[in-house]
Amino acid sequence: AVLGLLSFRTATFTACRQSDTVVISSANLRQVLQSSEAASKHLDKLAEERRTQIDRGFPALSLPVGASNDVCSRTIALHATRYILAPGETWKIPDNALASGAHHWIFARGRGVILAGPSDHPMNPIQTVGAGATPLVSENLCIQYGARVVALTPIEAFRISCMDIQLATISVRSLPNWFPRFRALEREACKHLKDKLFRAKSVIDMARPQKVQLLKPLKRRSSTRLNTPGSVSQSDLDPEKDCERPIFLTTPRDPFAVRERPLSPGLKRPASQSALL
């Protein structure tokens, strides 16, 4: 409503505890923002980009589910946030990601990789995302397993709330014919990524240096002395000494340490991604 795209609100807030609220109309808010030239230009640019995004029907039309530019696709496009990543850039997860609910990343153009742990670990890359690969990634899985997305080529991607997708589909009389295919793609992509991240995290955790923990010696019951094949030095019994990193996990260079390169002149960052200075 603030951007002038709709004359009504698309969501209703329910308080979980006693709260203080302030109701501000979109007209009054725009009147205040008009006093700042930078804020006014930013809102105009954001509204224009969102209208173009709705006309394109992205991100729904970028998925291989046979979606059409119907009401559901345009509603999802209205709520999706567009991102542009340069080669070598890492997708930055918002600080309030967990508080804002589950989200999906949908990659429309470009290619990237999902990394977990050190970039030079043999388990990386976990998975390739983007054109010709997995187009949908669960943000909650990446947060849970400490994974990140690094762009290999210029990427155009969208961040969309799972709740917004659900609201967009249940607000119509009948589900669109492409929505069951989207749910199947969502289940398959999330299950495949979760299995890969679980295996990778297990291997990475096992390879981390661990402190030696010694058991307390048992009380000697007899004077019989056990024969040991060799002597143990005092340094081997030091519990504060860390295990060294295995040699096979050491690589001479970081294969995914791509130096971030600038975007091409025809590809600019959207207003929703850039900060208002």
Short mmCIF file of N, CA and C in Angstrom, two decimals, residues 74-242:
data_model
loop_
_atom_site.label_atom_id
_atom_site.label_comp_id
_atom_site.label_asym_id
_atom_site.label_seq_id
_atom_site.Cartn_x
_atom_site.Cartn_y
_atom_site.Cartn_z
N ARG A 74 1.56 -13.58 -9.96
CA ARG A 74 1.77 -12.15 -9.76
C ARG A 74 1.77 -11.78 -8.28
N THR A 75 0.96 -12.47 -7.47
CA THR A 75 0.96 -12.20 -6.03
C THR A 75 2.27 -12.62 -5.39
N ILE A 76 2.81 -13.77 -5.81
CA ILE A 76 4.10 -14.22 -5.29
C ILE A 76 5.20 -13.25 -5.72
N ALA A 77 5.13 -12.76 -6.96
CA ALA A 77 6.11 -11.78 -7.43
C ALA A 77 6.03 -10.49 -6.64
N LEU A 78 4.84 -10.12 -6.20
CA LEU A 78 4.68 -8.90 -5.42
C LEU A 78 5.42 -8.97 -4.09
N HIS A 79 5.44 -10.15 -3.48
CA HIS A 79 6.05 -10.31 -2.15
C HIS A 79 7.50 -10.75 -2.21
N ALA A 80 8.00 -11.18 -3.36
CA ALA A 80 9.38 -11.66 -3.45
C ALA A 80 10.36 -10.49 -3.49
N THR A 81 11.53 -10.70 -2.91
CA THR A 81 12.61 -9.72 -2.91
C THR A 81 13.68 -10.16 -3.88
N ARG A 82 14.03 -9.28 -4.79
CA ARG A 82 14.99 -9.60 -5.85
C ARG A 82 16.40 -9.26 -5.40
N TYR A 83 17.35 -10.16 -5.74
CA TYR A 83 18.75 -9.98 -5.39
C TYR A 83 19.61 -10.16 -6.64
N ILE A 84 20.70 -9.41 -6.71
CA ILE A 84 21.71 -9.56 -7.75
C ILE A 84 23.04 -9.82 -7.06
N LEU A 85 23.69 -10.92 -7.40
CA LEU A 85 24.98 -11.29 -6.81
C LEU A 85 26.06 -11.25 -7.88
N ALA A 86 27.19 -10.64 -7.54
CA ALA A 86 28.33 -10.61 -8.43
C ALA A 86 29.14 -11.89 -8.29
N PRO A 87 29.94 -12.27 -9.30
CA PRO A 87 30.78 -13.47 -9.16
C PRO A 87 31.70 -13.38 -7.96
N GLY A 88 31.70 -14.42 -7.15
CA GLY A 88 32.51 -14.44 -5.94
C GLY A 88 31.81 -13.89 -4.72
N GLU A 89 30.61 -13.34 -4.87
CA GLU A 89 29.89 -12.76 -3.73
C GLU A 89 29.09 -13.84 -3.00
N THR A 90 29.00 -13.71 -1.68
CA THR A 90 28.26 -14.65 -0.84
C THR A 90 26.89 -14.08 -0.51
N TRP A 91 25.87 -14.94 -0.60
CA TRP A 91 24.51 -14.51 -0.26
C TRP A 91 24.47 -14.21 1.23
N LYS A 92 24.09 -12.99 1.58
CA LYS A 92 24.03 -12.57 2.97
C LYS A 92 22.62 -12.80 3.51
N ILE A 93 22.50 -13.67 4.50
CA ILE A 93 21.21 -13.97 5.10
C ILE A 93 20.83 -12.83 6.06
N PRO A 94 19.61 -12.32 5.99
CA PRO A 94 19.21 -11.24 6.91
C PRO A 94 19.32 -11.66 8.37
N ASP A 95 19.56 -10.67 9.23
CA ASP A 95 19.73 -10.95 10.66
C ASP A 95 18.46 -11.51 11.30
N ASN A 96 17.30 -11.09 10.80
CA ASN A 96 16.03 -11.54 11.39
C ASN A 96 15.43 -12.69 10.60
N ALA A 97 16.28 -13.52 9.98
CA ALA A 97 15.78 -14.59 9.13
C ALA A 97 14.94 -15.60 9.90
N LEU A 98 15.41 -16.01 11.08
CA LEU A 98 14.68 -17.01 11.86
C LEU A 98 13.37 -16.44 12.40
N ALA A 99 13.38 -15.17 12.78
CA ALA A 99 12.17 -14.57 13.33
C ALA A 99 11.10 -14.32 12.28
N SER A 100 11.51 -14.18 11.02
CA SER A 100 10.54 -13.89 9.96
C SER A 100 9.96 -15.14 9.31
N GLY A 101 10.31 -16.33 9.80
CA GLY A 101 9.72 -17.56 9.28
C GLY A 101 10.55 -18.17 8.16
N ALA A 102 10.04 -19.29 7.63
CA ALA A 102 10.75 -20.03 6.59
C ALA A 102 10.72 -19.26 5.27
N HIS A 103 11.84 -19.30 4.56
CA HIS A 103 11.97 -18.65 3.26
C HIS A 103 12.66 -19.60 2.28
N HIS A 104 12.41 -19.35 1.01
CA HIS A 104 13.08 -20.07 -0.08
C HIS A 104 13.89 -19.09 -0.92
N TRP A 105 14.99 -19.59 -1.47
CA TRP A 105 15.75 -18.84 -2.46
C TRP A 105 15.47 -19.49 -3.81
N ILE A 106 15.06 -18.69 -4.77
CA ILE A 106 14.77 -19.17 -6.12
C ILE A 106 15.74 -18.47 -7.07
N PHE A 107 16.52 -19.27 -7.80
CA PHE A 107 17.55 -18.74 -8.69
C PHE A 107 17.00 -18.73 -10.12
N ALA A 108 16.92 -17.51 -10.69
CA ALA A 108 16.38 -17.35 -12.03
C ALA A 108 17.47 -17.39 -13.10
N ARG A 109 18.60 -16.78 -12.81
CA ARG A 109 19.71 -16.74 -13.77
C ARG A 109 21.02 -16.89 -13.02
N GLY A 110 22.03 -17.41 -13.73
CA GLY A 110 23.35 -17.56 -13.16
C GLY A 110 23.53 -18.88 -12.43
N ARG A 111 24.74 -19.11 -11.97
CA ARG A 111 25.08 -20.35 -11.27
C ARG A 111 25.90 -20.02 -10.03
N GLY A 112 25.72 -20.84 -9.00
CA GLY A 112 26.47 -20.72 -7.77
C GLY A 112 26.66 -22.08 -7.13
N VAL A 113 27.34 -22.09 -6.00
CA VAL A 113 27.59 -23.34 -5.27
C VAL A 113 27.24 -23.13 -3.80
N ILE A 114 26.84 -24.21 -3.16
CA ILE A 114 26.57 -24.22 -1.73
C ILE A 114 27.79 -24.81 -1.02
N LEU A 115 28.35 -24.05 -0.08
CA LEU A 115 29.53 -24.46 0.66
C LEU A 115 29.18 -24.57 2.13
N ALA A 116 29.88 -25.47 2.83
CA ALA A 116 29.71 -25.65 4.27
C ALA A 116 31.08 -25.84 4.89
N GLY A 117 31.32 -25.15 6.00
CA GLY A 117 32.62 -25.27 6.65
C GLY A 117 33.69 -24.55 5.85
N PRO A 118 34.95 -24.96 6.02
CA PRO A 118 36.04 -24.33 5.25
C PRO A 118 35.84 -24.54 3.75
N SER A 119 36.15 -23.50 2.98
CA SER A 119 35.95 -23.60 1.53
C SER A 119 36.84 -24.65 0.89
N ASP A 120 38.01 -24.94 1.53
CA ASP A 120 38.93 -25.90 0.94
C ASP A 120 38.66 -27.33 1.39
N HIS A 121 37.55 -27.56 2.08
CA HIS A 121 37.25 -28.91 2.54
C HIS A 121 36.89 -29.80 1.36
N PRO A 122 37.32 -31.08 1.38
CA PRO A 122 37.03 -31.97 0.25
C PRO A 122 35.54 -32.18 0.00
N MET A 123 34.68 -31.95 0.99
CA MET A 123 33.25 -32.13 0.79
C MET A 123 32.62 -31.02 -0.05
N ASN A 124 33.30 -29.90 -0.19
CA ASN A 124 32.77 -28.79 -0.98
C ASN A 124 33.12 -28.95 -2.46
N PRO A 125 32.25 -28.50 -3.36
CA PRO A 125 30.96 -27.86 -3.10
C PRO A 125 29.88 -28.90 -2.76
N ILE A 126 28.96 -28.50 -1.89
CA ILE A 126 27.88 -29.40 -1.50
C ILE A 126 26.92 -29.62 -2.66
N GLN A 127 26.58 -28.55 -3.35
CA GLN A 127 25.59 -28.64 -4.42
C GLN A 127 25.72 -27.41 -5.32
N THR A 128 25.39 -27.59 -6.59
CA THR A 128 25.37 -26.48 -7.54
C THR A 128 23.94 -25.98 -7.68
N VAL A 129 23.77 -24.68 -7.69
CA VAL A 129 22.44 -24.08 -7.80
C VAL A 129 22.43 -23.12 -8.98
N GLY A 130 21.22 -22.89 -9.50
CA GLY A 130 21.08 -21.94 -10.58
C GLY A 130 20.61 -22.58 -11.86
N ALA A 131 20.91 -21.96 -12.98
CA ALA A 131 20.46 -22.42 -14.29
C ALA A 131 21.01 -23.81 -14.60
N GLY A 132 20.13 -24.72 -14.96
CA GLY A 132 20.53 -26.08 -15.26
C GLY A 132 20.81 -26.93 -14.06
N ALA A 133 20.61 -26.40 -12.86
CA ALA A 133 20.85 -27.14 -11.61
C ALA A 133 19.64 -26.95 -10.71
N THR A 134 19.86 -27.05 -9.41
CA THR A 134 18.76 -26.88 -8.45
C THR A 134 18.32 -25.41 -8.41
N PRO A 135 17.07 -25.10 -8.78
CA PRO A 135 16.64 -23.70 -8.78
C PRO A 135 16.10 -23.21 -7.45
N LEU A 136 15.84 -24.12 -6.50
CA LEU A 136 15.21 -23.74 -5.24
C LEU A 136 16.05 -24.24 -4.08
N VAL A 137 16.30 -23.36 -3.11
CA VAL A 137 17.11 -23.68 -1.93
C VAL A 137 16.36 -23.20 -0.70
N SER A 138 16.31 -24.04 0.32
CA SER A 138 15.67 -23.68 1.58
C SER A 138 16.64 -22.86 2.43
N GLU A 139 16.23 -21.67 2.81
CA GLU A 139 17.07 -20.81 3.64
C GLU A 139 17.24 -21.40 5.05
N ASN A 140 16.19 -22.00 5.59
CA ASN A 140 16.28 -22.57 6.95
C ASN A 140 17.28 -23.70 7.03
N LEU A 141 17.40 -24.51 5.97
CA LEU A 141 18.38 -25.58 5.96
C LEU A 141 19.80 -25.02 5.96
N CYS A 142 20.01 -23.95 5.20
CA CYS A 142 21.34 -23.34 5.18
C CYS A 142 21.70 -22.77 6.55
N ILE A 143 20.72 -22.18 7.24
CA ILE A 143 20.98 -21.65 8.58
C ILE A 143 21.23 -22.80 9.56
N GLN A 144 20.46 -23.86 9.46
CA GLN A 144 20.58 -24.98 10.39
C GLN A 144 21.94 -25.66 10.29
N TYR A 145 22.45 -25.83 9.06
CA TYR A 145 23.70 -26.55 8.87
C TYR A 145 24.88 -25.62 8.60
N GLY A 146 24.68 -24.32 8.73
CA GLY A 146 25.79 -23.38 8.55
C GLY A 146 26.32 -23.32 7.14
N ALA A 147 25.44 -23.46 6.15
CA ALA A 147 25.86 -23.42 4.75
C ALA A 147 25.70 -22.02 4.19
N ARG A 148 26.31 -21.78 3.05
CA ARG A 148 26.24 -20.49 2.38
C ARG A 148 26.29 -20.69 0.87
N VAL A 149 25.81 -19.71 0.14
CA VAL A 149 25.79 -19.74 -1.32
C VAL A 149 26.78 -18.72 -1.84
N VAL A 150 27.69 -19.17 -2.71
CA VAL A 150 28.68 -18.30 -3.32
C VAL A 150 28.43 -18.30 -4.83
N ALA A 151 28.35 -17.12 -5.42
CA ALA A 151 28.06 -16.99 -6.85
C ALA A 151 29.31 -17.29 -7.67
N LEU A 152 29.15 -18.08 -8.72
CA LEU A 152 30.22 -18.33 -9.69
C LEU A 152 30.10 -17.41 -10.88
N THR A 153 28.87 -17.07 -11.26
CA THR A 153 28.57 -16.13 -12.34
C THR A 153 27.58 -15.11 -11.79
N PRO A 154 27.31 -14.01 -12.52
CA PRO A 154 26.27 -13.08 -12.06
C PRO A 154 24.94 -13.79 -11.87
N ILE A 155 24.33 -13.60 -10.71
CA ILE A 155 23.13 -14.34 -10.32
C ILE A 155 21.98 -13.36 -10.12
N GLU A 156 20.81 -13.73 -10.66
CA GLU A 156 19.56 -13.06 -10.33
C GLU A 156 18.71 -14.06 -9.55
N ALA A 157 18.40 -13.72 -8.31
CA ALA A 157 17.69 -14.64 -7.43
C ALA A 157 16.62 -13.88 -6.66
N PHE A 158 15.70 -14.65 -6.07
CA PHE A 158 14.58 -14.07 -5.34
C PHE A 158 14.46 -14.78 -4.00
N ARG A 159 14.11 -14.00 -2.98
CA ARG A 159 13.85 -14.53 -1.64
C ARG A 159 12.36 -14.36 -1.36
N ILE A 160 11.68 -15.47 -1.09
CA ILE A 160 10.23 -15.45 -0.92
C ILE A 160 9.86 -16.22 0.34
N SER A 161 8.92 -15.68 1.09
CA SER A 161 8.45 -16.33 2.30
C SER A 161 7.51 -17.49 1.95
N CYS A 162 7.67 -18.61 2.66
CA CYS A 162 6.77 -19.76 2.44
C CYS A 162 5.34 -19.40 2.82
N MET A 163 5.17 -18.54 3.82
CA MET A 163 3.83 -18.12 4.20
C MET A 163 3.18 -17.28 3.11
N ASP A 164 3.95 -16.44 2.43
CA ASP A 164 3.40 -15.65 1.33
C ASP A 164 2.97 -16.54 0.17
N ILE A 165 3.72 -17.61 -0.08
CA ILE A 165 3.32 -18.55 -1.13
C ILE A 165 2.01 -19.22 -0.77
N GLN A 166 1.88 -19.62 0.49
CA GLN A 166 0.66 -20.28 0.93
C GLN A 166 -0.54 -19.32 0.88
N LEU A 167 -0.34 -18.07 1.30
CA LEU A 167 -1.43 -17.10 1.26
C LEU A 167 -1.85 -16.79 -0.17
N ALA A 168 -0.88 -16.75 -1.09
CA ALA A 168 -1.20 -16.44 -2.48
C ALA A 168 -2.02 -17.54 -3.14
N THR A 169 -1.84 -18.77 -2.70
CA THR A 169 -2.53 -19.88 -3.35
C THR A 169 -3.89 -20.18 -2.71
N ILE A 170 -4.03 -19.93 -1.42
CA ILE A 170 -5.31 -20.23 -0.77
C ILE A 170 -6.30 -19.07 -0.90
N SER A 171 -5.83 -17.93 -1.41
CA SER A 171 -6.73 -16.78 -1.57
C SER A 171 -7.55 -16.84 -2.85
N VAL A 172 -7.30 -17.83 -3.71
CA VAL A 172 -8.06 -17.98 -4.95
C VAL A 172 -9.05 -19.13 -4.79
N ARG A 173 -10.01 -19.18 -5.70
CA ARG A 173 -11.05 -20.21 -5.58
C ARG A 173 -10.50 -21.61 -5.83
N SER A 174 -9.62 -21.75 -6.78
CA SER A 174 -9.04 -23.06 -7.08
C SER A 174 -7.54 -22.90 -7.27
N LEU A 175 -6.80 -23.92 -6.86
CA LEU A 175 -5.35 -23.87 -6.98
C LEU A 175 -4.95 -23.87 -8.45
N PRO A 176 -3.91 -23.16 -8.82
CA PRO A 176 -3.43 -23.23 -10.22
C PRO A 176 -2.88 -24.61 -10.52
N ASN A 177 -2.93 -24.98 -11.80
CA ASN A 177 -2.52 -26.34 -12.17
C ASN A 177 -1.02 -26.58 -11.98
N TRP A 178 -0.22 -25.52 -11.87
CA TRP A 178 1.22 -25.70 -11.69
C TRP A 178 1.62 -25.84 -10.23
N PHE A 179 0.72 -25.55 -9.29
CA PHE A 179 1.10 -25.55 -7.88
C PHE A 179 1.46 -26.95 -7.36
N PRO A 180 0.75 -28.03 -7.70
CA PRO A 180 1.21 -29.37 -7.25
C PRO A 180 2.61 -29.70 -7.74
N ARG A 181 2.97 -29.27 -8.95
CA ARG A 181 4.34 -29.51 -9.44
C ARG A 181 5.35 -28.69 -8.65
N PHE A 182 4.95 -27.51 -8.23
CA PHE A 182 5.84 -26.71 -7.39
C PHE A 182 6.07 -27.38 -6.04
N ARG A 183 5.00 -27.92 -5.43
CA ARG A 183 5.15 -28.62 -4.15
C ARG A 183 6.05 -29.83 -4.29
N ALA A 184 5.93 -30.56 -5.40
CA ALA A 184 6.80 -31.72 -5.62
C ALA A 184 8.26 -31.28 -5.76
N LEU A 185 8.50 -30.20 -6.50
CA LEU A 185 9.86 -29.67 -6.65
C LEU A 185 10.40 -29.20 -5.30
N GLU A 186 9.56 -28.58 -4.50
CA GLU A 186 9.97 -28.10 -3.18
C GLU A 186 10.38 -29.26 -2.28
N ARG A 187 9.55 -30.31 -2.22
CA ARG A 187 9.87 -31.47 -1.37
C ARG A 187 11.15 -32.15 -1.83
N GLU A 188 11.30 -32.35 -3.12
CA GLU A 188 12.48 -33.04 -3.64
C GLU A 188 13.75 -32.22 -3.40
N ALA A 189 13.68 -30.91 -3.66
CA ALA A 189 14.86 -30.07 -3.48
C ALA A 189 15.27 -29.99 -2.01
N CYS A 190 14.31 -29.84 -1.11
CA CYS A 190 14.63 -29.74 0.32
C CYS A 190 15.18 -31.06 0.85
N LYS A 191 14.60 -32.19 0.45
CA LYS A 191 15.07 -33.48 0.93
C LYS A 191 16.48 -33.76 0.41
N HIS A 192 16.72 -33.47 -0.87
CA HIS A 192 18.04 -33.71 -1.46
C HIS A 192 19.10 -32.86 -0.78
N LEU A 193 18.79 -31.57 -0.54
CA LEU A 193 19.75 -30.68 0.09
C LEU A 193 19.99 -31.06 1.55
N LYS A 194 18.94 -31.46 2.26
CA LYS A 194 19.10 -31.83 3.66
C LYS A 194 19.99 -33.05 3.80
N ASP A 195 19.82 -34.04 2.94
CA ASP A 195 20.66 -35.24 3.00
C ASP A 195 22.13 -34.88 2.74
N LYS A 196 22.37 -34.02 1.76
CA LYS A 196 23.75 -33.65 1.44
C LYS A 196 24.38 -32.83 2.57
N LEU A 197 23.63 -31.89 3.13
CA LEU A 197 24.17 -31.08 4.21
C LEU A 197 24.42 -31.89 5.47
N PHE A 198 23.55 -32.86 5.75
CA PHE A 198 23.73 -33.71 6.93
C PHE A 198 25.01 -34.54 6.80
N ARG A 199 25.23 -35.14 5.64
CA ARG A 199 26.45 -35.93 5.44
C ARG A 199 27.68 -35.04 5.50
N ALA A 200 27.61 -33.87 4.88
CA ALA A 200 28.77 -32.98 4.87
C ALA A 200 29.10 -32.48 6.28
N LYS A 201 28.09 -32.13 7.04
CA LYS A 201 28.33 -31.64 8.40
C LYS A 201 28.92 -32.74 9.28
N SER A 202 28.47 -33.98 9.08
CA SER A 202 29.02 -35.08 9.87
C SER A 202 30.50 -35.27 9.58
N VAL A 203 30.89 -35.22 8.31
CA VAL A 203 32.29 -35.39 7.95
C VAL A 203 33.13 -34.22 8.45
N ILE A 204 32.60 -33.00 8.31
CA ILE A 204 33.35 -31.82 8.75
C ILE A 204 33.54 -31.83 10.26
N ASP A 205 32.51 -32.21 11.01
CA ASP A 205 32.63 -32.26 12.46
C ASP A 205 33.63 -33.31 12.91
N MET A 206 33.68 -34.45 12.22
CA MET A 206 34.64 -35.49 12.60
C MET A 206 36.07 -35.07 12.31
N ALA A 207 36.26 -34.24 11.29
CA ALA A 207 37.62 -33.83 10.91
C ALA A 207 38.14 -32.67 11.74
N ARG A 208 37.28 -32.04 12.54
CA ARG A 208 37.75 -30.93 13.36
C ARG A 208 38.66 -31.42 14.47
N PRO A 209 39.68 -30.63 14.85
CA PRO A 209 40.57 -31.05 15.95
C PRO A 209 39.79 -31.21 17.24
N GLN A 210 40.05 -32.31 17.92
CA GLN A 210 39.37 -32.62 19.18
C GLN A 210 40.41 -32.75 20.29
N LYS A 211 40.04 -32.33 21.48
CA LYS A 211 40.93 -32.49 22.61
C LYS A 211 40.91 -33.93 23.12
N VAL A 212 42.07 -34.40 23.54
CA VAL A 212 42.20 -35.77 24.05
C VAL A 212 41.60 -35.83 25.44
N GLN A 213 40.70 -36.74 25.66
CA GLN A 213 40.09 -36.92 26.96
C GLN A 213 40.55 -38.26 27.54
N LEU A 214 41.17 -38.21 28.69
CA LEU A 214 41.69 -39.41 29.34
C LEU A 214 40.74 -39.87 30.42
N LEU A 215 40.58 -41.18 30.49
CA LEU A 215 39.76 -41.76 31.54
C LEU A 215 40.57 -41.85 32.84
N LYS A 216 39.87 -41.76 33.93
CA LYS A 216 40.54 -41.88 35.22
C LYS A 216 41.06 -43.30 35.39
N PRO A 217 42.29 -43.46 35.88
CA PRO A 217 42.85 -44.82 36.04
C PRO A 217 42.07 -45.60 37.10
N LEU A 218 41.91 -46.87 36.82
CA LEU A 218 41.23 -47.76 37.76
C LEU A 218 42.17 -48.13 38.91
N LYS A 219 41.58 -48.44 40.03
CA LYS A 219 42.38 -48.85 41.19
C LYS A 219 42.99 -50.22 40.93
N ARG A 220 44.26 -50.31 41.28
CA ARG A 220 44.98 -51.56 41.05
C ARG A 220 44.51 -52.60 42.06
N ARG A 221 44.07 -53.74 41.52
CA ARG A 221 43.56 -54.80 42.39
C ARG A 221 44.62 -55.82 42.76
N SER A 222 45.62 -55.97 41.92
CA SER A 222 46.67 -56.95 42.20
C SER A 222 48.00 -56.34 41.82
N SER A 223 49.03 -57.02 42.16
CA SER A 223 50.37 -56.54 41.86
C SER A 223 50.85 -56.99 40.50
N THR A 224 49.98 -57.66 39.74
CA THR A 224 50.38 -58.14 38.42
C THR A 224 50.55 -56.95 37.49
N ARG A 225 51.66 -56.84 36.83
CA ARG A 225 51.96 -55.73 35.94
C ARG A 225 51.67 -56.13 34.51
N LEU A 226 50.96 -55.27 33.79
CA LEU A 226 50.65 -55.56 32.40
C LEU A 226 51.84 -55.22 31.53
N ASN A 227 52.04 -56.04 30.53
CA ASN A 227 53.13 -55.81 29.58
C ASN A 227 52.61 -54.91 28.46
N THR A 228 53.24 -53.76 28.26
CA THR A 228 52.84 -52.85 27.19
C THR A 228 53.87 -52.90 26.08
N PRO A 229 53.46 -52.77 24.83
CA PRO A 229 54.41 -52.88 23.72
C PRO A 229 55.38 -51.71 23.67
N GLY A 230 55.04 -50.55 24.22
CA GLY A 230 55.94 -49.39 24.17
C GLY A 230 55.62 -48.43 25.29
N SER A 231 56.50 -47.49 25.48
CA SER A 231 56.31 -46.51 26.54
C SER A 231 55.50 -45.33 26.01
N VAL A 232 54.81 -44.68 26.91
CA VAL A 232 54.00 -43.52 26.59
C VAL A 232 54.62 -42.31 27.23
N SER A 233 54.88 -41.28 26.43
CA SER A 233 55.50 -40.07 26.95
C SER A 233 54.46 -39.22 27.67
N GLN A 234 54.98 -38.25 28.49
CA GLN A 234 54.08 -37.41 29.26
C GLN A 234 53.30 -36.47 28.34
N SER A 235 53.89 -36.08 27.19
CA SER A 235 53.20 -35.18 26.27
C SER A 235 51.98 -35.84 25.62
N ASP A 236 52.04 -37.18 25.47
CA ASP A 236 50.90 -37.89 24.89
C ASP A 236 49.73 -37.93 25.86
N LEU A 237 50.00 -37.78 27.16
CA LEU A 237 48.94 -37.83 28.16
C LEU A 237 48.42 -36.46 28.53
N ASP A 238 48.89 -35.43 27.86
CA ASP A 238 48.46 -34.06 28.17
C ASP A 238 47.07 -33.82 27.61
N PRO A 239 46.05 -33.62 28.44
CA PRO A 239 44.69 -33.43 27.92
C PRO A 239 44.51 -32.10 27.22
N GLU A 240 45.40 -31.12 27.45
CA GLU A 240 45.24 -29.82 26.84
C GLU A 240 45.83 -29.77 25.43
N LYS A 241 46.50 -30.83 25.02
CA LYS A 241 47.12 -30.84 23.70
C LYS A 241 46.08 -31.21 22.66
N ASP A 242 45.93 -30.39 21.61
CA ASP A 242 44.95 -30.63 20.55
C ASP A 242 45.53 -31.55 19.49
#
